[in-house]
mmCIF file with all atom_site columns, C-alpha atoms and ligand atoms in Angstrom:
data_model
loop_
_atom_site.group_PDB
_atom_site.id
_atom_site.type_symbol
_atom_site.label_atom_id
_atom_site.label_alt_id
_atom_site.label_comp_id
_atom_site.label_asym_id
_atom_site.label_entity_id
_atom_site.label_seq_id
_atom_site.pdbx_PDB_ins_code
_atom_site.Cartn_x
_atom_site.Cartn_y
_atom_site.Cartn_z
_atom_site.occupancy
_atom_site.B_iso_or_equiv
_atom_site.pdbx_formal_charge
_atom_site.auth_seq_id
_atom_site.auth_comp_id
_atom_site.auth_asym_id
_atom_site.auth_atom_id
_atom_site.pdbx_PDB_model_num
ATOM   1   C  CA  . UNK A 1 1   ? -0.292  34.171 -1.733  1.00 0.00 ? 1   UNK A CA  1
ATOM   2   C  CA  . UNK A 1 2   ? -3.921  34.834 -1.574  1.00 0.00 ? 2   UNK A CA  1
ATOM   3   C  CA  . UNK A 1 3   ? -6.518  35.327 -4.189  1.00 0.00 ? 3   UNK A CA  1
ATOM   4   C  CA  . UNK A 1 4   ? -10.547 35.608 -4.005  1.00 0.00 ? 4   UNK A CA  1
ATOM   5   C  CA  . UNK A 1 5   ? -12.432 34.530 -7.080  1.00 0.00 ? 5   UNK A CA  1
ATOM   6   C  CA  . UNK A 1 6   ? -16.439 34.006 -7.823  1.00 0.00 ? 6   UNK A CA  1
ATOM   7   C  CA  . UNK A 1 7   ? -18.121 30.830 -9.294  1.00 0.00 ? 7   UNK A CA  1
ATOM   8   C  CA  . UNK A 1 8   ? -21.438 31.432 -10.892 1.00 0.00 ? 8   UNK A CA  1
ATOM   9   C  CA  . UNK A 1 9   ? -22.304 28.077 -11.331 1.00 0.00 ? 9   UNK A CA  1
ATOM   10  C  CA  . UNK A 1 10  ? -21.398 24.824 -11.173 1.00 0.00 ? 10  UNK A CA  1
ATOM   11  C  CA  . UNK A 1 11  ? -20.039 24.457 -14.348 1.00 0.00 ? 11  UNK A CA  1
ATOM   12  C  CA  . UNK A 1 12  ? -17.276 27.162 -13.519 1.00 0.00 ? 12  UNK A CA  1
ATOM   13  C  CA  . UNK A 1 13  ? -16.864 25.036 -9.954  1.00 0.00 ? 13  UNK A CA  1
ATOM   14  C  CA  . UNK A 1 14  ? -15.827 22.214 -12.223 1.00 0.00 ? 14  UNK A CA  1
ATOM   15  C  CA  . UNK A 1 15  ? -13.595 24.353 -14.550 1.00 0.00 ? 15  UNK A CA  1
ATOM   16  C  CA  . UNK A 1 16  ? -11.910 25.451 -11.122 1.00 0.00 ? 16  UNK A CA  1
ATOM   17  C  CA  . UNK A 1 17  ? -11.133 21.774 -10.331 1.00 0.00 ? 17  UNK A CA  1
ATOM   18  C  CA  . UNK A 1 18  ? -10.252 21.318 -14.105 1.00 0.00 ? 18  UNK A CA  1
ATOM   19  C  CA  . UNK A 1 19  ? -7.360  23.730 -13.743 1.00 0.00 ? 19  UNK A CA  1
ATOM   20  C  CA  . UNK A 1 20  ? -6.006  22.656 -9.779  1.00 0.00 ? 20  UNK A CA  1
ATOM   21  C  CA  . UNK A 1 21  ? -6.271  19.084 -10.842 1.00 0.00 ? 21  UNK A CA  1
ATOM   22  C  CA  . UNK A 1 22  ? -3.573  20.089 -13.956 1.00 0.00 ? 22  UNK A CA  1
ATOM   23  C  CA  . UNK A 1 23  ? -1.165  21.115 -11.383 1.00 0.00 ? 23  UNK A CA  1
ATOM   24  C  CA  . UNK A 1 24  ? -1.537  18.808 -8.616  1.00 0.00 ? 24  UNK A CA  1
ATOM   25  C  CA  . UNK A 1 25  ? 1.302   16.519 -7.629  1.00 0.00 ? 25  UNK A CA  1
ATOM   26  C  CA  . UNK A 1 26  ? 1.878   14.014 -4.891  1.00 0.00 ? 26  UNK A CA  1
ATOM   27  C  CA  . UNK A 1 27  ? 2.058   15.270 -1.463  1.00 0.00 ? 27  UNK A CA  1
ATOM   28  C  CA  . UNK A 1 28  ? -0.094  17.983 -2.417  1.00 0.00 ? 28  UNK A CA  1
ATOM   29  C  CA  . UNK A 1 29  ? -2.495  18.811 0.198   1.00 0.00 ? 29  UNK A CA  1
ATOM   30  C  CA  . UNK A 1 30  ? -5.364  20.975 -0.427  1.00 0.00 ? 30  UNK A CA  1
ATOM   31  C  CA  . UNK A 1 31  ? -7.425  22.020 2.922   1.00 0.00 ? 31  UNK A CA  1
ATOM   32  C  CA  . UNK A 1 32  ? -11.295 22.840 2.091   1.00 0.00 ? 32  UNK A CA  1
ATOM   33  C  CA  . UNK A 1 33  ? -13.784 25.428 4.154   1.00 0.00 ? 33  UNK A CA  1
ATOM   34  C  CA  . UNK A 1 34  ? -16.833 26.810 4.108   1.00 0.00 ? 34  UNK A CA  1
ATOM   35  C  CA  . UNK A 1 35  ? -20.147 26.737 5.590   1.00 0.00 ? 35  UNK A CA  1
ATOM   36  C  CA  . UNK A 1 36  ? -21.929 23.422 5.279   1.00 0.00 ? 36  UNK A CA  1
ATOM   37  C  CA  . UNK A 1 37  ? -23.609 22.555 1.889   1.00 0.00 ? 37  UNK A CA  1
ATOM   38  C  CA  . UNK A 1 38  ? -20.398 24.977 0.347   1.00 0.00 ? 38  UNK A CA  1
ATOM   39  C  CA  . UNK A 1 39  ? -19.745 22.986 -2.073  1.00 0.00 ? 39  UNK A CA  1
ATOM   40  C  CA  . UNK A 1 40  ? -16.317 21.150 -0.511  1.00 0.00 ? 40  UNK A CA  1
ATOM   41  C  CA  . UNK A 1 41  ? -17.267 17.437 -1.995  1.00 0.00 ? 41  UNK A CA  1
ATOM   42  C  CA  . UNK A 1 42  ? -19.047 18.484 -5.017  1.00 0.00 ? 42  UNK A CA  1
ATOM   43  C  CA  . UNK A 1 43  ? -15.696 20.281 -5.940  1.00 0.00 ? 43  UNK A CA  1
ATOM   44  C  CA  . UNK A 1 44  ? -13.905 17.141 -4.903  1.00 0.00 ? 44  UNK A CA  1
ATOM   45  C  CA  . UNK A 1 45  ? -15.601 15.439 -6.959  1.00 0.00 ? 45  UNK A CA  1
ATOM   46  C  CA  . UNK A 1 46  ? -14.495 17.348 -10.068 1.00 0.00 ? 46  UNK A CA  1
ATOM   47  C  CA  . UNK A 1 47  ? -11.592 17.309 -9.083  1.00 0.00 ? 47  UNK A CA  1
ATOM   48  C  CA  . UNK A 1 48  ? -11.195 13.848 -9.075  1.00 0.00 ? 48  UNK A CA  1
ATOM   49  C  CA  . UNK A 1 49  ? -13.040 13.474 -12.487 1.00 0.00 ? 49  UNK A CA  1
ATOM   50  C  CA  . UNK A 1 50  ? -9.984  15.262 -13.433 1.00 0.00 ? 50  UNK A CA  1
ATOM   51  C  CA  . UNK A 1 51  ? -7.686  13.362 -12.380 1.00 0.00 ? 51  UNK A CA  1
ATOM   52  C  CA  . UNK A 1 52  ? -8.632  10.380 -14.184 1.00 0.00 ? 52  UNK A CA  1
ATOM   53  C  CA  . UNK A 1 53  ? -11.212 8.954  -11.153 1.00 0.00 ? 53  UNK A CA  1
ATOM   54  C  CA  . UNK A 1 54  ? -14.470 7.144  -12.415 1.00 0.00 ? 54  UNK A CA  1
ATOM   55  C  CA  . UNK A 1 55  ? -15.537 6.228  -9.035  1.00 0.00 ? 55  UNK A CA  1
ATOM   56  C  CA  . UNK A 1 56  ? -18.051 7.977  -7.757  1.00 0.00 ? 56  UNK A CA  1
ATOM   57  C  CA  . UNK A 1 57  ? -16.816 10.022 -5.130  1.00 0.00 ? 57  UNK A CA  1
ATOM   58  C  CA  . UNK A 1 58  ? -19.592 10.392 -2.033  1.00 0.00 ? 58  UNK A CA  1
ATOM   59  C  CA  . UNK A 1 59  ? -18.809 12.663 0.958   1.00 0.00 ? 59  UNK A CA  1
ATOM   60  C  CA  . UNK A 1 60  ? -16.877 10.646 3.637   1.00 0.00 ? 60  UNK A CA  1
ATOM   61  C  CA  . UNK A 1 61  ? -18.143 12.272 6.470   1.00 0.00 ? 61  UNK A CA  1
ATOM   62  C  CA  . UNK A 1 62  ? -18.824 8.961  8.091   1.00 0.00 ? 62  UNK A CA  1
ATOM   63  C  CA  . UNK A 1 63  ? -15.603 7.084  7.294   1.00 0.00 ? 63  UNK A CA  1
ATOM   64  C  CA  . UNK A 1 64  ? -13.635 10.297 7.364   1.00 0.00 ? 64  UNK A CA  1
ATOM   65  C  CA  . UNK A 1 65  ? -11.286 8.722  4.926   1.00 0.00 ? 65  UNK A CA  1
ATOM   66  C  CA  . UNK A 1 66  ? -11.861 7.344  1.338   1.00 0.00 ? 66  UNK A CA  1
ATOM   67  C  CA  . UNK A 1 67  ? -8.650  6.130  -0.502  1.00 0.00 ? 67  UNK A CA  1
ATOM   68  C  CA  . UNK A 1 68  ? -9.238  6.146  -4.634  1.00 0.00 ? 68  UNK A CA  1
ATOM   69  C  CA  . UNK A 1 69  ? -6.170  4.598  -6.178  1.00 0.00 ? 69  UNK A CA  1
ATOM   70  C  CA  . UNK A 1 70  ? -5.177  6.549  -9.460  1.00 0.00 ? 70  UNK A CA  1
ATOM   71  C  CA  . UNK A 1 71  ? -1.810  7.008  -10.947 1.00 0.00 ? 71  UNK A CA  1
ATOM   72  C  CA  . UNK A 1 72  ? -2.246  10.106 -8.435  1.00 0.00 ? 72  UNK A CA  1
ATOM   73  C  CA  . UNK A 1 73  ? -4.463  8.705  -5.567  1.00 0.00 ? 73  UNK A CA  1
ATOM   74  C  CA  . UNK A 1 74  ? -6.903  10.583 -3.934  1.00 0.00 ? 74  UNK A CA  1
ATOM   75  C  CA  . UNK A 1 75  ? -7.365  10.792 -0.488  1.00 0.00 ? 75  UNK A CA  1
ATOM   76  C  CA  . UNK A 1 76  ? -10.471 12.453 0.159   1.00 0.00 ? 76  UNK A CA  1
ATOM   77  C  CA  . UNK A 1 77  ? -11.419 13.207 4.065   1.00 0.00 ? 77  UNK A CA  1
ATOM   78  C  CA  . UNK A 1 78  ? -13.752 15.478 6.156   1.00 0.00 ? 78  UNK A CA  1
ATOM   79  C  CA  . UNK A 1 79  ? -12.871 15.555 9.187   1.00 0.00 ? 79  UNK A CA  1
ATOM   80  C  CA  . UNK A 1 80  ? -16.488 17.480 10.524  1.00 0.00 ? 80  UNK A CA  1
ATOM   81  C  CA  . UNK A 1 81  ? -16.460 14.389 13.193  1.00 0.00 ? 81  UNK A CA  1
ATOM   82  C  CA  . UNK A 1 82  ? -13.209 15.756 14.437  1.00 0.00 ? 82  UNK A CA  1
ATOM   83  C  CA  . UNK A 1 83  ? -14.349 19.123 15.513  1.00 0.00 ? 83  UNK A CA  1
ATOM   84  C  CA  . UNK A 1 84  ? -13.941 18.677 19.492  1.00 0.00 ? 84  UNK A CA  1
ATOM   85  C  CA  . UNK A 1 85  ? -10.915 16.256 18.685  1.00 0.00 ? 85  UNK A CA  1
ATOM   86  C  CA  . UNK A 1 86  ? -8.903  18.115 16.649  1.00 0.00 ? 86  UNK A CA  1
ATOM   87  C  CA  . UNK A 1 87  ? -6.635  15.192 15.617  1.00 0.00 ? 87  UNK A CA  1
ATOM   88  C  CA  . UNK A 1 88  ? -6.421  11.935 14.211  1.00 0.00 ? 88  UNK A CA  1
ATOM   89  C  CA  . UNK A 1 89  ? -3.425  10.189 13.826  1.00 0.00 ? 89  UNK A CA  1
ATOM   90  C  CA  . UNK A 1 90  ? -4.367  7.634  11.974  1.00 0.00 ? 90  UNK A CA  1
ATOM   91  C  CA  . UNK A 1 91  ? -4.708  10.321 8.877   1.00 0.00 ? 91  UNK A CA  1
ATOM   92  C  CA  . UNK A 1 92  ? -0.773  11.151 9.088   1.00 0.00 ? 92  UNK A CA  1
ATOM   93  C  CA  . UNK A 1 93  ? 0.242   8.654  6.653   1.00 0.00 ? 93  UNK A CA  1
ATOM   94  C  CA  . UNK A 1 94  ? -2.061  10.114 3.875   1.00 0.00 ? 94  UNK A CA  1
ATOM   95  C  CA  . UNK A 1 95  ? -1.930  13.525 4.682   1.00 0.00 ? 95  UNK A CA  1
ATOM   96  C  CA  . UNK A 1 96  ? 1.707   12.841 4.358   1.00 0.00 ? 96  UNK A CA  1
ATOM   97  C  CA  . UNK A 1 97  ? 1.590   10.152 1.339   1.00 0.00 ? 97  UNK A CA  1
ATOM   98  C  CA  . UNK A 1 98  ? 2.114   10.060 -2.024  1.00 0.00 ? 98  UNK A CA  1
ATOM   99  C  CA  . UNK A 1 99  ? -1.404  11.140 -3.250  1.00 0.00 ? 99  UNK A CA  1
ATOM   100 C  CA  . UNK A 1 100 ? -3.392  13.998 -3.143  1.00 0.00 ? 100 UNK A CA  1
ATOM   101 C  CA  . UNK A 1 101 ? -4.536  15.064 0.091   1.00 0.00 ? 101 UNK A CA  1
ATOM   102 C  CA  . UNK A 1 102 ? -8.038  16.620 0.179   1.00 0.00 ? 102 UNK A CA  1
ATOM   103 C  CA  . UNK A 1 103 ? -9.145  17.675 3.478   1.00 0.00 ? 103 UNK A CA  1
ATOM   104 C  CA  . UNK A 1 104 ? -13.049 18.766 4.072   1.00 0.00 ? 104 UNK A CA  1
ATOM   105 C  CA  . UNK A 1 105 ? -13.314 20.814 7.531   1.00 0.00 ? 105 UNK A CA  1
ATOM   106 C  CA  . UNK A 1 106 ? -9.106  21.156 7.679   1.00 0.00 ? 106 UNK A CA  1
ATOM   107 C  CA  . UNK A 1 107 ? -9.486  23.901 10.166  1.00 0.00 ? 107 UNK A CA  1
ATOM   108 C  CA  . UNK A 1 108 ? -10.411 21.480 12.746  1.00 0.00 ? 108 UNK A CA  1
ATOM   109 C  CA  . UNK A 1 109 ? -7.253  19.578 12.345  1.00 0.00 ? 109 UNK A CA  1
ATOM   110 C  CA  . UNK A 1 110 ? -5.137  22.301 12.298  1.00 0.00 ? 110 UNK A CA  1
ATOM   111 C  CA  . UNK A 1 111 ? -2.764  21.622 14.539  1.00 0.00 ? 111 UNK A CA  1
ATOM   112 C  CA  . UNK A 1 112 ? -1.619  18.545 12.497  1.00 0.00 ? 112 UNK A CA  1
ATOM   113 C  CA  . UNK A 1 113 ? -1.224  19.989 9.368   1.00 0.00 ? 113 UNK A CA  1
ATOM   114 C  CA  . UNK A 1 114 ? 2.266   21.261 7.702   1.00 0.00 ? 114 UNK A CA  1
ATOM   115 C  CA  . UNK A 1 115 ? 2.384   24.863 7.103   1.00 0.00 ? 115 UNK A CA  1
ATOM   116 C  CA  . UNK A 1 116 ? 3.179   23.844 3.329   1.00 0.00 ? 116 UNK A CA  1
ATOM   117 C  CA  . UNK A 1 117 ? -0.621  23.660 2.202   1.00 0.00 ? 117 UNK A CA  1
ATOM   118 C  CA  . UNK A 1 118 ? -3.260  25.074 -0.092  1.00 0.00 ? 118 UNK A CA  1
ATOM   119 C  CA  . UNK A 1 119 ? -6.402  26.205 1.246   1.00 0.00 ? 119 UNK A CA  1
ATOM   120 C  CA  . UNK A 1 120 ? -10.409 27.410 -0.582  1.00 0.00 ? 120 UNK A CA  1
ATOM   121 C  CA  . UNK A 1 121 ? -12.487 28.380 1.990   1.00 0.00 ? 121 UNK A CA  1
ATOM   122 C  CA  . UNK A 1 122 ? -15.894 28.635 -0.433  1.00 0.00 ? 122 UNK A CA  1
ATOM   123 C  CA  . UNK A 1 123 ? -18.371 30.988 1.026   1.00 0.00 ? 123 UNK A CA  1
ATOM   124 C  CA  . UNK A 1 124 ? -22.029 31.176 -0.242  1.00 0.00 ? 124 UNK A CA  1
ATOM   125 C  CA  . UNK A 1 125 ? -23.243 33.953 -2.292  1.00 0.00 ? 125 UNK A CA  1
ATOM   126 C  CA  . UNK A 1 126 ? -26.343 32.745 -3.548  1.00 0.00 ? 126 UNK A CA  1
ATOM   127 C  CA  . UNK A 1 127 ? -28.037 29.421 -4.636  1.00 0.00 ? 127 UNK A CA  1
ATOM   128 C  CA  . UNK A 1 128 ? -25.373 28.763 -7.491  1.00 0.00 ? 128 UNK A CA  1
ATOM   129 C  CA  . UNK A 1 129 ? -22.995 31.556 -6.744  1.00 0.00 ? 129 UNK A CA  1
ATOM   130 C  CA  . UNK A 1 130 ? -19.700 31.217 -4.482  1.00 0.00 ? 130 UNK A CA  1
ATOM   131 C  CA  . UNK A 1 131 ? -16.885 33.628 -3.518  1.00 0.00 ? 131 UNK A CA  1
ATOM   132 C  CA  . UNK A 1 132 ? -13.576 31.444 -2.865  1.00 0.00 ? 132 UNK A CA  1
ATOM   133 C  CA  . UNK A 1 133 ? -10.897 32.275 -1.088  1.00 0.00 ? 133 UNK A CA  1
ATOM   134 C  CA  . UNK A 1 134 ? -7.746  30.259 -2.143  1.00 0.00 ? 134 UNK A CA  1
ATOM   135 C  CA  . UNK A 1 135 ? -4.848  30.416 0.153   1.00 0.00 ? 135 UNK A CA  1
ATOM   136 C  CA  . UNK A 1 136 ? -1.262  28.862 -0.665  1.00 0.00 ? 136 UNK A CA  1
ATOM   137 C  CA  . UNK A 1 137 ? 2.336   29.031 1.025   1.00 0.00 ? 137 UNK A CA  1
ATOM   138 C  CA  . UNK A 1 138 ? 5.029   29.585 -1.008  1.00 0.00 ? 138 UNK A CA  1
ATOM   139 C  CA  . UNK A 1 139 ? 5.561   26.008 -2.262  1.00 0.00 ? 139 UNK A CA  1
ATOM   140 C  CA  . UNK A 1 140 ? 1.946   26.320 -3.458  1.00 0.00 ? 140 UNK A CA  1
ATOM   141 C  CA  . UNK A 1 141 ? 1.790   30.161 -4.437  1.00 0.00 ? 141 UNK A CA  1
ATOM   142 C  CA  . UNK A 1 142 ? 2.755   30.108 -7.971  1.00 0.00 ? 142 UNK A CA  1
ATOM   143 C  CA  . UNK A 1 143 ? -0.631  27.780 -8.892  1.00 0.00 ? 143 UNK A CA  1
ATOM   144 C  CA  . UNK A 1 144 ? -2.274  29.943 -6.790  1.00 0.00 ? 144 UNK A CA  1
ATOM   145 C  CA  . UNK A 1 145 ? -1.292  32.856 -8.507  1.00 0.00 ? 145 UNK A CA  1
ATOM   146 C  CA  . UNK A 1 146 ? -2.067  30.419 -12.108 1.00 0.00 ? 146 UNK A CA  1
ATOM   147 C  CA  . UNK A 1 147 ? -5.518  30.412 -10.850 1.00 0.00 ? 147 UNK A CA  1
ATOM   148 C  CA  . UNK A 1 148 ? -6.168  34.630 -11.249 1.00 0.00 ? 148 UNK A CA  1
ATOM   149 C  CA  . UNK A 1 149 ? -6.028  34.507 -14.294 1.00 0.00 ? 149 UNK A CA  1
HETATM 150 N  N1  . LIG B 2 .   ? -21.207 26.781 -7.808  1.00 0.00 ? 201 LIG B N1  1
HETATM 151 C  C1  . LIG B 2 .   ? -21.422 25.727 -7.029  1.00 0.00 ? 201 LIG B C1  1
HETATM 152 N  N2  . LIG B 2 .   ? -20.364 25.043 -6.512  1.00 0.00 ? 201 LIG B N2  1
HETATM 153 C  C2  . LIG B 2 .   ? -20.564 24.002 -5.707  1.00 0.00 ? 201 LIG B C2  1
HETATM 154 N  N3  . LIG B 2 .   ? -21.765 23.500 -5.340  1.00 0.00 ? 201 LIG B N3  1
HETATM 155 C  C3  . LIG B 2 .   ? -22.855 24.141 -5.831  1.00 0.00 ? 201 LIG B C3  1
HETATM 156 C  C4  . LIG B 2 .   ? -22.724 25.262 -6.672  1.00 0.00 ? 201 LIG B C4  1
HETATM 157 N  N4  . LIG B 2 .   ? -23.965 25.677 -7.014  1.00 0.00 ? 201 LIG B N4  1
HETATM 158 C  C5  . LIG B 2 .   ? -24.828 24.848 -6.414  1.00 0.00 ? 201 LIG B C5  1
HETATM 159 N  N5  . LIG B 2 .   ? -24.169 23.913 -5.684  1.00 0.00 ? 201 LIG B N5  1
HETATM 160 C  C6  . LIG B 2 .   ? -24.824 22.867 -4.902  1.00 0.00 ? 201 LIG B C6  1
HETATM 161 O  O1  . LIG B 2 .   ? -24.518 23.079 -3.529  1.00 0.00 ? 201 LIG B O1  1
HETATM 162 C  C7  . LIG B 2 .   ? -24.440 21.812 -2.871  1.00 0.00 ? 201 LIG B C7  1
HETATM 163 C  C8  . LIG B 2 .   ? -23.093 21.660 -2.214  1.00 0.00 ? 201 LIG B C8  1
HETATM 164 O  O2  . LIG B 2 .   ? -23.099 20.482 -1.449  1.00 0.00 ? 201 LIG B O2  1
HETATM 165 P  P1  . LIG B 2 .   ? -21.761 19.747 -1.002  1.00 0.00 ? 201 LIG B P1  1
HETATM 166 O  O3  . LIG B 2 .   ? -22.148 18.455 -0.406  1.00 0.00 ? 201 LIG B O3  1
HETATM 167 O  O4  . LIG B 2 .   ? -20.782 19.747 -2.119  1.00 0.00 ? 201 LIG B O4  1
HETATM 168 O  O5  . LIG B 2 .   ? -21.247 20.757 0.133   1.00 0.00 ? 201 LIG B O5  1
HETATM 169 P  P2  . LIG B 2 .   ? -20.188 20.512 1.279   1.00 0.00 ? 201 LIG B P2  1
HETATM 170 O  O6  . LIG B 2 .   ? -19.508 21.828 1.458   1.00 0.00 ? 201 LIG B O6  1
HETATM 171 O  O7  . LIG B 2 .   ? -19.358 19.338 0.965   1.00 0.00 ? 201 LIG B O7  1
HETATM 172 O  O8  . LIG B 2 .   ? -21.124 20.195 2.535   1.00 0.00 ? 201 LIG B O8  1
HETATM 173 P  P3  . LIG B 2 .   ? -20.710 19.561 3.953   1.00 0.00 ? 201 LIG B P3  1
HETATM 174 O  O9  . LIG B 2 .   ? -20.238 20.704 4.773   1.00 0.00 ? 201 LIG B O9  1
HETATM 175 O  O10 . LIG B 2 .   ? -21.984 18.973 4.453   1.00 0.00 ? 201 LIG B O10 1
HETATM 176 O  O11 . LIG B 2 .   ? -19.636 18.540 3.712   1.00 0.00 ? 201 LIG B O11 1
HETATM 177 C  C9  . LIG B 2 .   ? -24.674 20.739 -3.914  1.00 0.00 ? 201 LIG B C9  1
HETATM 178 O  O12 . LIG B 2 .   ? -26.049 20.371 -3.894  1.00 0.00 ? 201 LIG B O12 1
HETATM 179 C  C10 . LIG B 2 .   ? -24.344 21.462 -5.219  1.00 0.00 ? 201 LIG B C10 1
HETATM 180 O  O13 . LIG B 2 .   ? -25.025 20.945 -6.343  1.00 0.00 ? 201 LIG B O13 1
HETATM 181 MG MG1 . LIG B 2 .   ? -18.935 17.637 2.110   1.00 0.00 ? 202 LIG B MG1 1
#
């Protein structure tokens, strides 16, 4: 299932998290793309408003893991640093855990993630504007189809 939607604005970016983070559930992984400066932790950080977080949620390119315990945690990577890599196993047990998987840069970690997965790639369209591209298999398609309308 595939759909392609445009944000205006940041305030529809956050009603885009607002409705994924209503139909997350553990073990969901969500794989984020786009050019740099996209928008993949500024929607992760909705998202995890959403979800109950009140951390502040800072991009983890430098850690490439932050753990926010929640009644649903968040695991929130980007895995940029990974790009010649293209692995770490040390991420298995959260990509695989019991929170909520959010993966900045997935496509450079491919090769270890399950073909059960939601993907936004989030293209630029202007300074506020984005065109997003959101990808699920079928365990994920029926929120992705949710999210057309
Ligand atoms: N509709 C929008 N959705 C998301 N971000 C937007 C939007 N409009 C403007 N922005 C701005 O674009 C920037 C996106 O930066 P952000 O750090 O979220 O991108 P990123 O994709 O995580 O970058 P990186 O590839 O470096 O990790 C922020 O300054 C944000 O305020
Ligand atoms: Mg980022």
């Amino acid at each position: 299932m595939e759909i392609k939607l445009v944000i205006h604005n940041l305030k529809e970016m956050e009603a885009l998290a607002m409705q994924i983070a209503k139909r997350l559930f553990p073990g969901f992984i969500l794989g984020l793309g786009g050019d740099l400066g996209s928008g993949k932790t500024t929607f992760t950080k909705y998202l995890a408003k959403h979800i109950g977080i009140e951390a502040t949620i800072n991009s983890p390119t430098f850690t490439i893991l932050k753990i926010y315990q929640n009644s649903l945690p968040l695991y929130h990577m980007d895995v940029y640093r990974l790009e010649n890599i293209g692995y770490d196993y040390e991420l298995d047990e959260f990509i695989y855990g019991d929170g909520v998987a959010v993966i900045e840069w997935y496509e450079y970690i491919i090769s270890m993630l399950p073909k059960a997965m939601m993907t936004m790639n989030i293209k630029v369209m202007s300074e506020t504007a984005r065109e997003i591209t959101i990808k699920g298999s079928d365990a994920y398609a029926a929120i992705v189809k949710d999210l057309s309308h």
